[in-house]
Short mmCIF file of C-alpha atoms and ligand atoms in Angstrom, two decimals:
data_model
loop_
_atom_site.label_atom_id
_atom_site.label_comp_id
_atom_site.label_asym_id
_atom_site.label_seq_id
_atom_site.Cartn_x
_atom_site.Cartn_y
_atom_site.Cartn_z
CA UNK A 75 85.85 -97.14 -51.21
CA UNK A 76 89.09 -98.91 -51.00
CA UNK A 77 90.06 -100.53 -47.36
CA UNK A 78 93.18 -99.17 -45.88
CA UNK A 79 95.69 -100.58 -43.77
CA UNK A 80 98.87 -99.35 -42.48
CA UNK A 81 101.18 -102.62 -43.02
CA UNK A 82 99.99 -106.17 -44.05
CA UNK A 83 97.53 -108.22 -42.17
CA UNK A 84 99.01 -111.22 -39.54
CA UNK A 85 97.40 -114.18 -39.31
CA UNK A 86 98.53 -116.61 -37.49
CA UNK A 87 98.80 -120.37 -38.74
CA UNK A 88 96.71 -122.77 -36.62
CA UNK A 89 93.25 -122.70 -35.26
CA UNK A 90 93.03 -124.46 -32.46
CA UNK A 91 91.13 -123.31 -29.92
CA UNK A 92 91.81 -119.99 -28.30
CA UNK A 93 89.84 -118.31 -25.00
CA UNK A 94 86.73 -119.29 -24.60
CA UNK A 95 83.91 -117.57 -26.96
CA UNK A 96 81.92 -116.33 -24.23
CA UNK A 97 84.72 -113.81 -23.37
CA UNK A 98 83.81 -112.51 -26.43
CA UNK A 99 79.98 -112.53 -26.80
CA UNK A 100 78.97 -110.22 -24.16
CA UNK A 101 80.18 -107.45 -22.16
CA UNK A 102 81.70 -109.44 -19.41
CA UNK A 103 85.19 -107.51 -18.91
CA UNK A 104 83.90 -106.18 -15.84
CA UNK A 105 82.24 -109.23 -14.25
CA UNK A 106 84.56 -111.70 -15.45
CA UNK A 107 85.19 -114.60 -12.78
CA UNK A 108 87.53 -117.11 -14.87
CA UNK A 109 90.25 -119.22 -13.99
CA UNK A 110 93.89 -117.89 -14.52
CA UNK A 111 93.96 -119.78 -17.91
CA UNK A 112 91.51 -118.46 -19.41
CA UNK A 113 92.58 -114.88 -18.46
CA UNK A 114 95.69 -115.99 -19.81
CA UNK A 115 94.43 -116.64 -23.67
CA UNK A 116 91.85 -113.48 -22.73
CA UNK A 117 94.90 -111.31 -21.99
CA UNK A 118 96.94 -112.73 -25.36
CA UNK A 119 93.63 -112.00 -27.40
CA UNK A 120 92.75 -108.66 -26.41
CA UNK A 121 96.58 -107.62 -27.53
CA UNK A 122 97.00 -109.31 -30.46
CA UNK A 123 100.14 -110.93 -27.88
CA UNK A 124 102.60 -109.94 -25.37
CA UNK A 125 105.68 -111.31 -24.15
CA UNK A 126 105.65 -113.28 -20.76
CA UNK A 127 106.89 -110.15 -19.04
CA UNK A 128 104.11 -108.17 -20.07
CA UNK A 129 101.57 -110.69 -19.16
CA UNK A 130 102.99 -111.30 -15.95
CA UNK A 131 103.08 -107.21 -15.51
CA UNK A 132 99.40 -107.23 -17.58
CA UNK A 133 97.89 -109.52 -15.19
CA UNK A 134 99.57 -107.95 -12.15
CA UNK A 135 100.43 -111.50 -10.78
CA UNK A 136 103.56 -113.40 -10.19
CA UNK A 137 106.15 -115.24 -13.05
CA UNK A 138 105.77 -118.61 -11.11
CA UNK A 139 101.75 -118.17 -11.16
CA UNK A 140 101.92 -117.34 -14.72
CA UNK A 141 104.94 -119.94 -16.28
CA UNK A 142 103.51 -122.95 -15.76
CA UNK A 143 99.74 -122.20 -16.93
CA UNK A 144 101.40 -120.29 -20.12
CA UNK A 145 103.79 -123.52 -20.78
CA UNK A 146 100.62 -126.15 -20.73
CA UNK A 147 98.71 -123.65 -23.22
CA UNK A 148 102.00 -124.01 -25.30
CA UNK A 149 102.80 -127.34 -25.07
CA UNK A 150 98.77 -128.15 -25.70
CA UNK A 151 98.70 -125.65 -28.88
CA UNK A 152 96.70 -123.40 -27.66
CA UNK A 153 99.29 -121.09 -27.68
CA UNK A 154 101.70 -119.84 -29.93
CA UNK A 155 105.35 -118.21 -29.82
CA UNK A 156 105.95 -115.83 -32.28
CA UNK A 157 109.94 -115.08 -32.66
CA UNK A 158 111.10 -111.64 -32.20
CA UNK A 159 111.69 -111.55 -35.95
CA UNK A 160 108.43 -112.05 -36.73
CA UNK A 161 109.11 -115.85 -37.99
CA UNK A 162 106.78 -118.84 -37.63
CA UNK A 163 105.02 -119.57 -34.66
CA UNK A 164 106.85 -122.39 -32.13
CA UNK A 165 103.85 -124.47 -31.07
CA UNK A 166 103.67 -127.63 -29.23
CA UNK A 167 106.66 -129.60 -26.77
CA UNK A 168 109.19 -127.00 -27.74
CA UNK A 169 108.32 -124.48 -25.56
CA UNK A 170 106.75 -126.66 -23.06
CA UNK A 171 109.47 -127.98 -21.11
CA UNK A 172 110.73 -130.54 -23.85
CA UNK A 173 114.16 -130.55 -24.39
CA UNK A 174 113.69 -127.81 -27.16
CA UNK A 175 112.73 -125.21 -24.73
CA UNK A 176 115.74 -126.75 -21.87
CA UNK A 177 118.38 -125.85 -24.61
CA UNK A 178 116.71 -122.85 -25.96
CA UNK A 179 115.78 -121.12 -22.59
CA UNK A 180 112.84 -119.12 -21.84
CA UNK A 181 111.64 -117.64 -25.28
CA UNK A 182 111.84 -113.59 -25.80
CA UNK A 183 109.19 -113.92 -28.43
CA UNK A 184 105.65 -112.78 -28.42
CA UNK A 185 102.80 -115.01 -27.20
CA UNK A 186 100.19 -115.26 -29.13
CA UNK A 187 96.45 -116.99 -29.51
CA UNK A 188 96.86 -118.86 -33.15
CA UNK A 189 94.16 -117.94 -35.62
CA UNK A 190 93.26 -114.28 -37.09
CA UNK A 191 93.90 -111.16 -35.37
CA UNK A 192 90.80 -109.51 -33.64
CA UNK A 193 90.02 -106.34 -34.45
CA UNK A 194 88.10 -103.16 -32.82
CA UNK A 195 85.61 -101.10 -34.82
CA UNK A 196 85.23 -97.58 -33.39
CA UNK A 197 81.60 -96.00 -35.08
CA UNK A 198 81.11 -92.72 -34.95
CA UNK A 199 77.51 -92.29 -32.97
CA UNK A 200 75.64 -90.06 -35.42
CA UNK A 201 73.30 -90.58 -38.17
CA UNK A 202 74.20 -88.03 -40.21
CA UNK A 203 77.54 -88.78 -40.46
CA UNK A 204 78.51 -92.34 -39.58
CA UNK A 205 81.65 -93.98 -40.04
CA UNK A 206 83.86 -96.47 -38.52
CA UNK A 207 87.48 -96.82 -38.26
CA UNK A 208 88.67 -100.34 -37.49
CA UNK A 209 92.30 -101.46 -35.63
CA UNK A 210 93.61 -104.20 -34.75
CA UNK A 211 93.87 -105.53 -31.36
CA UNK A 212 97.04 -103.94 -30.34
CA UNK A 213 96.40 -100.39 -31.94
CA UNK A 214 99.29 -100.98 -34.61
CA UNK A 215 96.87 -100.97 -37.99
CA UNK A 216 94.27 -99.07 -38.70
CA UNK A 217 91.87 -97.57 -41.34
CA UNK A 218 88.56 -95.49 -40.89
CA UNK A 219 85.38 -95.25 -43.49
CA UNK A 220 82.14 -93.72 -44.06
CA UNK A 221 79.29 -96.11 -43.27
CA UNK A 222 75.97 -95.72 -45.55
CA UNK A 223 73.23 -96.63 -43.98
CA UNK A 224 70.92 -99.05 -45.79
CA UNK A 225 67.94 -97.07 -44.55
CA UNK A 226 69.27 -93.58 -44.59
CA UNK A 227 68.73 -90.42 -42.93
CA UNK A 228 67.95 -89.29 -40.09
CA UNK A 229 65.51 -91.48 -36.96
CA UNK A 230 67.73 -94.03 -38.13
CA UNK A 231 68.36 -95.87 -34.71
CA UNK A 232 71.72 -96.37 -33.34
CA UNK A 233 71.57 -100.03 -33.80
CA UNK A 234 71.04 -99.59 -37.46
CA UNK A 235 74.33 -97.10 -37.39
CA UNK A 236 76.58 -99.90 -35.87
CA UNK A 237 75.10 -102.74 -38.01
CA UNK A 238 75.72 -100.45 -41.15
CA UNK A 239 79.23 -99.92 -39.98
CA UNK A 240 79.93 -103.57 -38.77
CA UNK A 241 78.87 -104.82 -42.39
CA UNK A 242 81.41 -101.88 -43.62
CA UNK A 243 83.85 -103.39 -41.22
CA UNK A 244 83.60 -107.08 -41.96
CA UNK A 245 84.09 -105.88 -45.53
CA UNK A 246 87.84 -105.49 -45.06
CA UNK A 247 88.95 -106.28 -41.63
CA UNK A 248 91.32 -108.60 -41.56
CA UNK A 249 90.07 -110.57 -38.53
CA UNK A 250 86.61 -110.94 -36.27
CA UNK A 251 85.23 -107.60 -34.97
CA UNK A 252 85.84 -108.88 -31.16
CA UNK A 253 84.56 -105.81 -29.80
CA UNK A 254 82.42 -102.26 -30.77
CA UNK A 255 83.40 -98.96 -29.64
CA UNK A 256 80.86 -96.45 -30.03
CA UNK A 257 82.16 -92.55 -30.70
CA UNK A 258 80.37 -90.09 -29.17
CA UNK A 259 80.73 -86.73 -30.89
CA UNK A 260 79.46 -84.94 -27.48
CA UNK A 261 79.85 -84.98 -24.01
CA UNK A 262 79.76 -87.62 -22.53
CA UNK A 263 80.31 -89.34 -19.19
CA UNK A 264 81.53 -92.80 -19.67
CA UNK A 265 79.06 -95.10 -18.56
CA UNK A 266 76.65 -93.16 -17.74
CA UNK A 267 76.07 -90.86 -21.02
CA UNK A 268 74.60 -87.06 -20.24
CA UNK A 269 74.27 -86.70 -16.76
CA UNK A 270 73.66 -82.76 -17.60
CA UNK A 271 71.42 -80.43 -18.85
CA UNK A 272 72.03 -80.94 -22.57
CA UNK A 273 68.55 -80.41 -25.04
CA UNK A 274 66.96 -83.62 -26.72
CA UNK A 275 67.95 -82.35 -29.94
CA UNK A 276 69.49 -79.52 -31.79
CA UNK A 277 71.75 -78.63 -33.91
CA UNK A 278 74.99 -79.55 -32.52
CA UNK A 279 74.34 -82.97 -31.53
CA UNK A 280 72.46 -85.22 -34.31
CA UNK A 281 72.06 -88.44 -32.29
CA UNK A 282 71.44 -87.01 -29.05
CA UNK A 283 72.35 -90.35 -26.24
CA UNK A 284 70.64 -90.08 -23.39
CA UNK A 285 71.76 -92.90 -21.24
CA UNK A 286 74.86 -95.30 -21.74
CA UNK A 287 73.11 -97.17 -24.82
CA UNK A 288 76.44 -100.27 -25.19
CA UNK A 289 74.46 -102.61 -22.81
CA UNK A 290 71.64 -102.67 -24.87
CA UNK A 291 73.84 -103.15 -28.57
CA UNK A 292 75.64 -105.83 -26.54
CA UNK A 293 72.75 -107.47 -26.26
CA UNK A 294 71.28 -107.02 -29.54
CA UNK A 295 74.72 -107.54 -31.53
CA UNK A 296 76.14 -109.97 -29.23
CA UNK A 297 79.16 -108.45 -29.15
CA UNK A 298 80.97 -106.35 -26.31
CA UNK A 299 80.05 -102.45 -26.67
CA UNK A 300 81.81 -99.10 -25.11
CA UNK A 301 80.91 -95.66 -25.49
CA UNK A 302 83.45 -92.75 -24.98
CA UNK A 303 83.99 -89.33 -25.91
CA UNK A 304 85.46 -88.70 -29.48
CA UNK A 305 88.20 -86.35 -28.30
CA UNK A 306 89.20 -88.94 -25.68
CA UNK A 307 89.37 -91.31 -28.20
CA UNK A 308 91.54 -89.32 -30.52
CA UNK A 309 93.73 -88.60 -27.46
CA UNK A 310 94.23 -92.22 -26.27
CA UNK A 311 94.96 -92.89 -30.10
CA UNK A 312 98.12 -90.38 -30.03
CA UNK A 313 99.10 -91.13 -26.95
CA UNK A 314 99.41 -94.90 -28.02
CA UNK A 315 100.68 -94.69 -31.08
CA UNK A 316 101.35 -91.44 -32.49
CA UNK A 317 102.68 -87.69 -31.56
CA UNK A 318 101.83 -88.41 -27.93
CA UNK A 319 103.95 -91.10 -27.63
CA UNK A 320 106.25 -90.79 -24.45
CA UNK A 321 104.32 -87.96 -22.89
CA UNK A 322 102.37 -88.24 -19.51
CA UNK A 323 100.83 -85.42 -19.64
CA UNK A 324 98.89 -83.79 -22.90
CA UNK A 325 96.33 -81.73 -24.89
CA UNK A 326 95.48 -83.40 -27.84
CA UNK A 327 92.48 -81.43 -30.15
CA UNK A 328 90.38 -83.10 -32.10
CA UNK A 329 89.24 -80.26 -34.81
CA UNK A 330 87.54 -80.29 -38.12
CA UNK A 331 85.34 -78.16 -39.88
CA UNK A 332 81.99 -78.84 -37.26
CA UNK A 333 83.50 -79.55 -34.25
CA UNK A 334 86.06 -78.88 -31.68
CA UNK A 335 87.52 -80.91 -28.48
CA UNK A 336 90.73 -82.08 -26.63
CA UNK A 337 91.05 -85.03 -24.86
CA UNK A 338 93.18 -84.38 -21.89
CA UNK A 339 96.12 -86.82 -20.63
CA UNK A 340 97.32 -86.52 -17.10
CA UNK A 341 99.79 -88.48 -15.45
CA UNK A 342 100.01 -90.98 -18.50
CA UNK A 343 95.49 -91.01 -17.71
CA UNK A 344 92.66 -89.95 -19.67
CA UNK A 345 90.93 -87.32 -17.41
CA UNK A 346 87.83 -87.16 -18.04
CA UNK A 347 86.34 -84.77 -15.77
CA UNK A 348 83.30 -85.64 -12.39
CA UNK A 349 80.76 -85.37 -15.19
CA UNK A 350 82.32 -86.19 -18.42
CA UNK A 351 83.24 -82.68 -19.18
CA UNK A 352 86.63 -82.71 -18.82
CA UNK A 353 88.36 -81.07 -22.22
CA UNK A 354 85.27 -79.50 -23.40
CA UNK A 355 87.19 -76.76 -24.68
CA UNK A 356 84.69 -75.98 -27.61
CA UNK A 357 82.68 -74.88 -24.99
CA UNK A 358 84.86 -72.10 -22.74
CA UNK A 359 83.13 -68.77 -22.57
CA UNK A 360 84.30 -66.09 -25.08
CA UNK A 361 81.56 -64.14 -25.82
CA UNK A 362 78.70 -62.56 -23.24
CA UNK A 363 76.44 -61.86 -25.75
CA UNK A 364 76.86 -65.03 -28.23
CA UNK A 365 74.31 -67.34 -29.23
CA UNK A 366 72.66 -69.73 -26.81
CA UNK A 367 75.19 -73.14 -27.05
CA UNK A 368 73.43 -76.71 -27.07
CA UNK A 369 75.45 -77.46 -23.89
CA UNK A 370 73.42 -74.68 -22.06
CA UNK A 371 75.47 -72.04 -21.82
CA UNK A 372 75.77 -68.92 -24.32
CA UNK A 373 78.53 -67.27 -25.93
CA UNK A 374 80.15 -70.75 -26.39
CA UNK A 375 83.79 -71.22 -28.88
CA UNK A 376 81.70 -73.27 -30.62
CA UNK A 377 79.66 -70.44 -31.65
CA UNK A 378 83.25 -68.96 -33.68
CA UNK A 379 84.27 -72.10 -35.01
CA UNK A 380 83.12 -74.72 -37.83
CA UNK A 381 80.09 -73.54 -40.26
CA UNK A 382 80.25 -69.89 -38.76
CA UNK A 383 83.52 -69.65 -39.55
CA UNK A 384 83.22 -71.31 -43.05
CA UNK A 385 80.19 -68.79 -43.98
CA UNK A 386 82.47 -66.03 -42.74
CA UNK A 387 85.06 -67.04 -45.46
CA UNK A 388 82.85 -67.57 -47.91
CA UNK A 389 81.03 -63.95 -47.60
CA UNK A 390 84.16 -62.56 -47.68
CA UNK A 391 86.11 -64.22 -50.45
CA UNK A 392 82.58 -64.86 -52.61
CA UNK A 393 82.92 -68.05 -53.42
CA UNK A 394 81.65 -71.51 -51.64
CA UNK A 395 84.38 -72.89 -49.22
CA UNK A 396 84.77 -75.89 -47.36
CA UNK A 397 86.86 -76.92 -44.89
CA UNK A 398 88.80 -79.35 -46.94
CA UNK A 399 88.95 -76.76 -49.25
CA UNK A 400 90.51 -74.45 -46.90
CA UNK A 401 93.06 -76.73 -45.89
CA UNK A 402 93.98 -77.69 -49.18
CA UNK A 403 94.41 -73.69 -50.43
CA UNK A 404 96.36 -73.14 -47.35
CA UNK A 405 98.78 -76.63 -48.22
CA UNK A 406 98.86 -75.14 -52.44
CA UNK A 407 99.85 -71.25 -50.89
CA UNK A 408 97.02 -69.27 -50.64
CA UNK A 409 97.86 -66.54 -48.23
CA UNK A 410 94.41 -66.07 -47.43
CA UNK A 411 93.75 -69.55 -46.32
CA UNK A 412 96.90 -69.45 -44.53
CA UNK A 413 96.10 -66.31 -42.74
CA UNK A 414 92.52 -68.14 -41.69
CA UNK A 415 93.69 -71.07 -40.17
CA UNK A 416 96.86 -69.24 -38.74
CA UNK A 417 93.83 -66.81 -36.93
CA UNK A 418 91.88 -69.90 -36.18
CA UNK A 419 95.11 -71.05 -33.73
CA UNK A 420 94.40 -68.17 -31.93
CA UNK A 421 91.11 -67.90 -31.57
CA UNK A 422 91.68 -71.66 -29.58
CA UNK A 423 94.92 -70.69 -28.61
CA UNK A 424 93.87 -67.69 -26.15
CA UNK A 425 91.84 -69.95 -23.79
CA UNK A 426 94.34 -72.78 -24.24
CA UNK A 427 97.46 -70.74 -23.31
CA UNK A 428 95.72 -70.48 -19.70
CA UNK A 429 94.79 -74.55 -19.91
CA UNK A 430 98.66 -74.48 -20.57
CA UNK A 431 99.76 -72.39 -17.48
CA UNK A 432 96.94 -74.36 -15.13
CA UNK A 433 97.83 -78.14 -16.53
CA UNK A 434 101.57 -78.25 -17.47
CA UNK A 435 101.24 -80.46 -20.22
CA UNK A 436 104.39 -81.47 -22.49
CA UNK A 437 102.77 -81.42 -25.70
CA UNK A 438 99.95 -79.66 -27.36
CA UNK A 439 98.63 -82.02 -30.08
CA UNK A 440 96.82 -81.15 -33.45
CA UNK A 441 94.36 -83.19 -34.95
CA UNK A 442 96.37 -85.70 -37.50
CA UNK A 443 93.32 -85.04 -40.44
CA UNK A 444 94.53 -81.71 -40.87
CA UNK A 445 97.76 -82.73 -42.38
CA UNK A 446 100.10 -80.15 -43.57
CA UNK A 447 97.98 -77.21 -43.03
CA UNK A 448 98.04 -77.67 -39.33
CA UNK A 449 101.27 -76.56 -39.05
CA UNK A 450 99.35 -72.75 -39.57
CA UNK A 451 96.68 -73.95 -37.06
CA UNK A 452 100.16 -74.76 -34.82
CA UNK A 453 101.52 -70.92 -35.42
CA UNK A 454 98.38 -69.22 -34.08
CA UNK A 455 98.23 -71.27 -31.01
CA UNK A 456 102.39 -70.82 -30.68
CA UNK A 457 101.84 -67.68 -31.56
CA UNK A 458 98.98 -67.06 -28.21
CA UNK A 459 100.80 -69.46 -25.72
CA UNK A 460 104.12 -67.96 -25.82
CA UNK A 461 102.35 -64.44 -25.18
CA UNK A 462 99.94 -65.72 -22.37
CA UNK A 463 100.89 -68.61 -20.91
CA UNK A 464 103.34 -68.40 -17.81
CA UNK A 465 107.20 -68.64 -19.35
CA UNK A 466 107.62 -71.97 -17.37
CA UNK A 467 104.95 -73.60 -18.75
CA UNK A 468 105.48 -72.19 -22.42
CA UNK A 469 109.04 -72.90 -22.38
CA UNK A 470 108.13 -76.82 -22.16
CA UNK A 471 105.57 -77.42 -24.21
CA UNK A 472 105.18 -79.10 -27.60
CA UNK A 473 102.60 -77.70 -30.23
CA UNK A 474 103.06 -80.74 -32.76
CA UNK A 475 101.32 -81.92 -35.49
CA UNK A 476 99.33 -85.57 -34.81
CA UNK A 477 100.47 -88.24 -36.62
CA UNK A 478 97.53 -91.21 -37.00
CA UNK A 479 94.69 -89.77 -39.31
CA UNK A 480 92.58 -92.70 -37.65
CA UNK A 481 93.60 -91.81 -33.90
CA UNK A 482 90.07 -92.31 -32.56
CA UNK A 483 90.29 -95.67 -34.12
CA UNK A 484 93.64 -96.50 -32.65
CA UNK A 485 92.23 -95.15 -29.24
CA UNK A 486 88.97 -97.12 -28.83
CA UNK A 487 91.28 -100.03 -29.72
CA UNK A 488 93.60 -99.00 -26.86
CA UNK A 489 89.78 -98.01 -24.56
CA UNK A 490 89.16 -101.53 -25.09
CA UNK A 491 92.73 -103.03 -23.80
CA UNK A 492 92.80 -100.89 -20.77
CA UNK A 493 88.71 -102.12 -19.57
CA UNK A 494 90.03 -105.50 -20.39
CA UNK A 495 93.20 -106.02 -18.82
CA UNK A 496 91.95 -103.99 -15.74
CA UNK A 497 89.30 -106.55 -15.80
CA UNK A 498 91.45 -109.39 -16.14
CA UNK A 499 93.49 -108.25 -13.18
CA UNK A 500 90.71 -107.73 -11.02
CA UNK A 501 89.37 -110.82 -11.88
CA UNK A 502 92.14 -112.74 -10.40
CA UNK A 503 92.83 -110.54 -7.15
CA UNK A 504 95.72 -109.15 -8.89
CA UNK A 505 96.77 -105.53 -7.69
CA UNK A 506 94.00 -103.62 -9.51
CA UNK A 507 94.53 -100.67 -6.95
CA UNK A 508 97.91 -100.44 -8.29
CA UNK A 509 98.22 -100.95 -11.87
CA UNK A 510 101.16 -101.82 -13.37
CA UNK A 511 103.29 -100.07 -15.50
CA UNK A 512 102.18 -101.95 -18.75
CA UNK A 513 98.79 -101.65 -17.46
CA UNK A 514 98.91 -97.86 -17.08
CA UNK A 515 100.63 -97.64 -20.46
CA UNK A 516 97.54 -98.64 -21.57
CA UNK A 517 95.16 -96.41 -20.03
ZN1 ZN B 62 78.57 -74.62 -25.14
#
């Protein structure tokens, strides 16, 4: 398989020496104890650059703290100043209170650690169906893969999964993997895992995770780990960078042929819920009588959606069906595939007409994979919010389309940026009960 990459790669000219490695080699964003200049470069890094505005605003400290450590890091190399027209970095005296940077004035360009741009690699926590999507630093490329695992099948461990998919990873990134983001295809409380009564094993869940496992693959990869919810991933990956963009408050629904979830966005903020719960949408009540759900409870969505639904299809139409297939007869019109996925918006649209009414949120957003078809998905949950959600909260909400195919990449690259900078800040005293504006942005 082919990388991907939305626009070329960057790499910046020099290599002298950026933040120190051991900001990299372990999972210190939340202990990190560092002088201002390192936070600095550590800041730069973990955004593939920001202008000095942002990185005072990042860092939640003061321009006079900030100018003079940033102009020594320039004037010693160690940092670079990338015009606003993307031109060649301005290194050295220049910018370092020389006479360059007296006639010049302060620069309006981005600032920027030389040497290759970092990357995240998001891996999807599952043995029977890893993969990995990789983005840079900053969220603005990204590409996603299936991962084959040397040793195959399932009671492969989880370490072997993100090895697999860092060797995918390293095979066309187009800078160091500086940090792992595992994707949990379950609940899951971040940081903690399953705090609830979910079953060892079953069928929903092929890599069941107990307990947060990214302190022990820190350890063994030597490289910092998260773990976060799939749909919250997806969500943070819109909100950054795609449909979302612009919107504090959202539904974004991460839905392909096996699963179902939303991330949920409030007040520009993942919400994730006391337990981790929070969007687990697949798993509202519908049915009294359905089957027993792996989360516990019976009568689950879940129980109406993915391989029932497919078999359903199939049984009726006689012939095998998947859900790429489906979408693709629905995109070439077939009627009946339209009609499916059209009745598939409703089936999640009825319980998320009264999310609608209870949250308020601007924009309902579709999973970007579907593509095309989801404007059908769209219609049936149009079609059940403008008949059962309250008028004022119908009137103003969005049911788009999502635009990044790789959002869960683009949001564990954006996960990664918010525990870092939140770090950073905290690190130096800055106002971490108050984040900034850029620092919520990234959240
Ligand atoms: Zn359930």
């Amino acid at each position: 398989m082919t990388c991907r990459a939305l626009g070329g790669g960057l790499l910046l000219a020099d290599s002298t020496r950026g933040p120190p490695p051991h900001l990299f080699n372990t999972n210190v964003w939340l202990n990190i104890r560092v002088r201002l200049e390192d936070r600095v470069l550590a800041a730069l890094t973990v955004t593939d650059g920001m202008t000095r505005a942002e990185l005072v605003e990042a860092l939640g400290l003061s321009a006079t703290a900030v100018g003079p450590v940033v102009a020594a890091l320039v004037e010693s190399g160690r940092l670079h100043v990338e015009r606003a027209d993307g031109g060649s970095a301005a290194g050295g005296g220049r910018d370092g209170g020389g006479p360059g940077s007296r006639r010049r004035g302060r620069p309006t360009g981005l600032l920027r650690v030389p040497g290759p741009v970092g990357v995240v690699a998001t891996v999807t926590a599952s043995v029977a169906e890893p993969r990995v999507g990789v983005a840079t630093m900053s969220g603005r490329r990204a590409w996603s893969a299936a991962v084959e695992l040397p040793t195959g099948g399932p009671g492969a461990p989880l370490e072997a999964v993100v090895r697999a998919a860092l060797d995918r990873a390293a095979s066309c990134a187009e800078g160091p993997v500086r940090h792992v983001v595992l994707s949990v295809p379950a609940p899951f409380r971040f940081g903690v895992a399953e705090p609830f009564a979910m079953p060892a094993s079953g069928p929903a869940y092929d890599t069941p995770i107990r307990d947060d496992p990214s302190p022990g693959l820190a350890a063994a990869l030597g490289i910092p780990v998260s773990a976060e919810n799939d749909a919250n991933l997806a969500a943070l990956g819109e909100l950054d960078a795609g449909a979302g963009r612009g919107h504090s408050d959202l539904i974004h629904l991460l839905l392909d042929g096996d699963s179902l979830g939303a991330g949920l966005v409030l007040d520009g903020r993942l919400h994730r819920g006391a337990a981790g719960f929070g969007g687990e949408i697949a798993h509202i009540h519908v049915d009294d009588l359905g089957a027993p759900c792996a989360c516990g409870s019976r009568g689950c969505l879940t129980g109406r959606l993915g391989q029932p639904m497919i078999e359903a299809v199939e049984a009726a139409w006689g012939v095998p069906v998947t859900w790429a297939g489906l979408l693709q007869l629905a995109e070439s019109d077939d009627l009946r595939a339209q009609r499916v996925l059209v009745d598939l918006g409703r089936l999640i649209g009825r319980p998320l007409a009264d999310l609608v009414t209870i949250l308020n949120p601007g924009a309902v957003i579709l999973d970007g994979r579907l593509g095309a078809a989801g404007r059908w998905v769209a219609a049936g949950i149009r079609d059940q919010i403008d008949r059962y959600t309250a008028p004022g909260a119908a009137a103003t909400v969005g049911v788009v389309g999502g635009e990044l195919p790789d959002a869960v990449a683009v949001g564990g690259a954006r996960l990664v940026r918010t525990e870092a900078l939140a770090a950073l800040r905290t690190a130096g005293g800055g106002r971490a009960g108050s984040p900034s504006r850029s620092a919520r942005a990234a959240d």
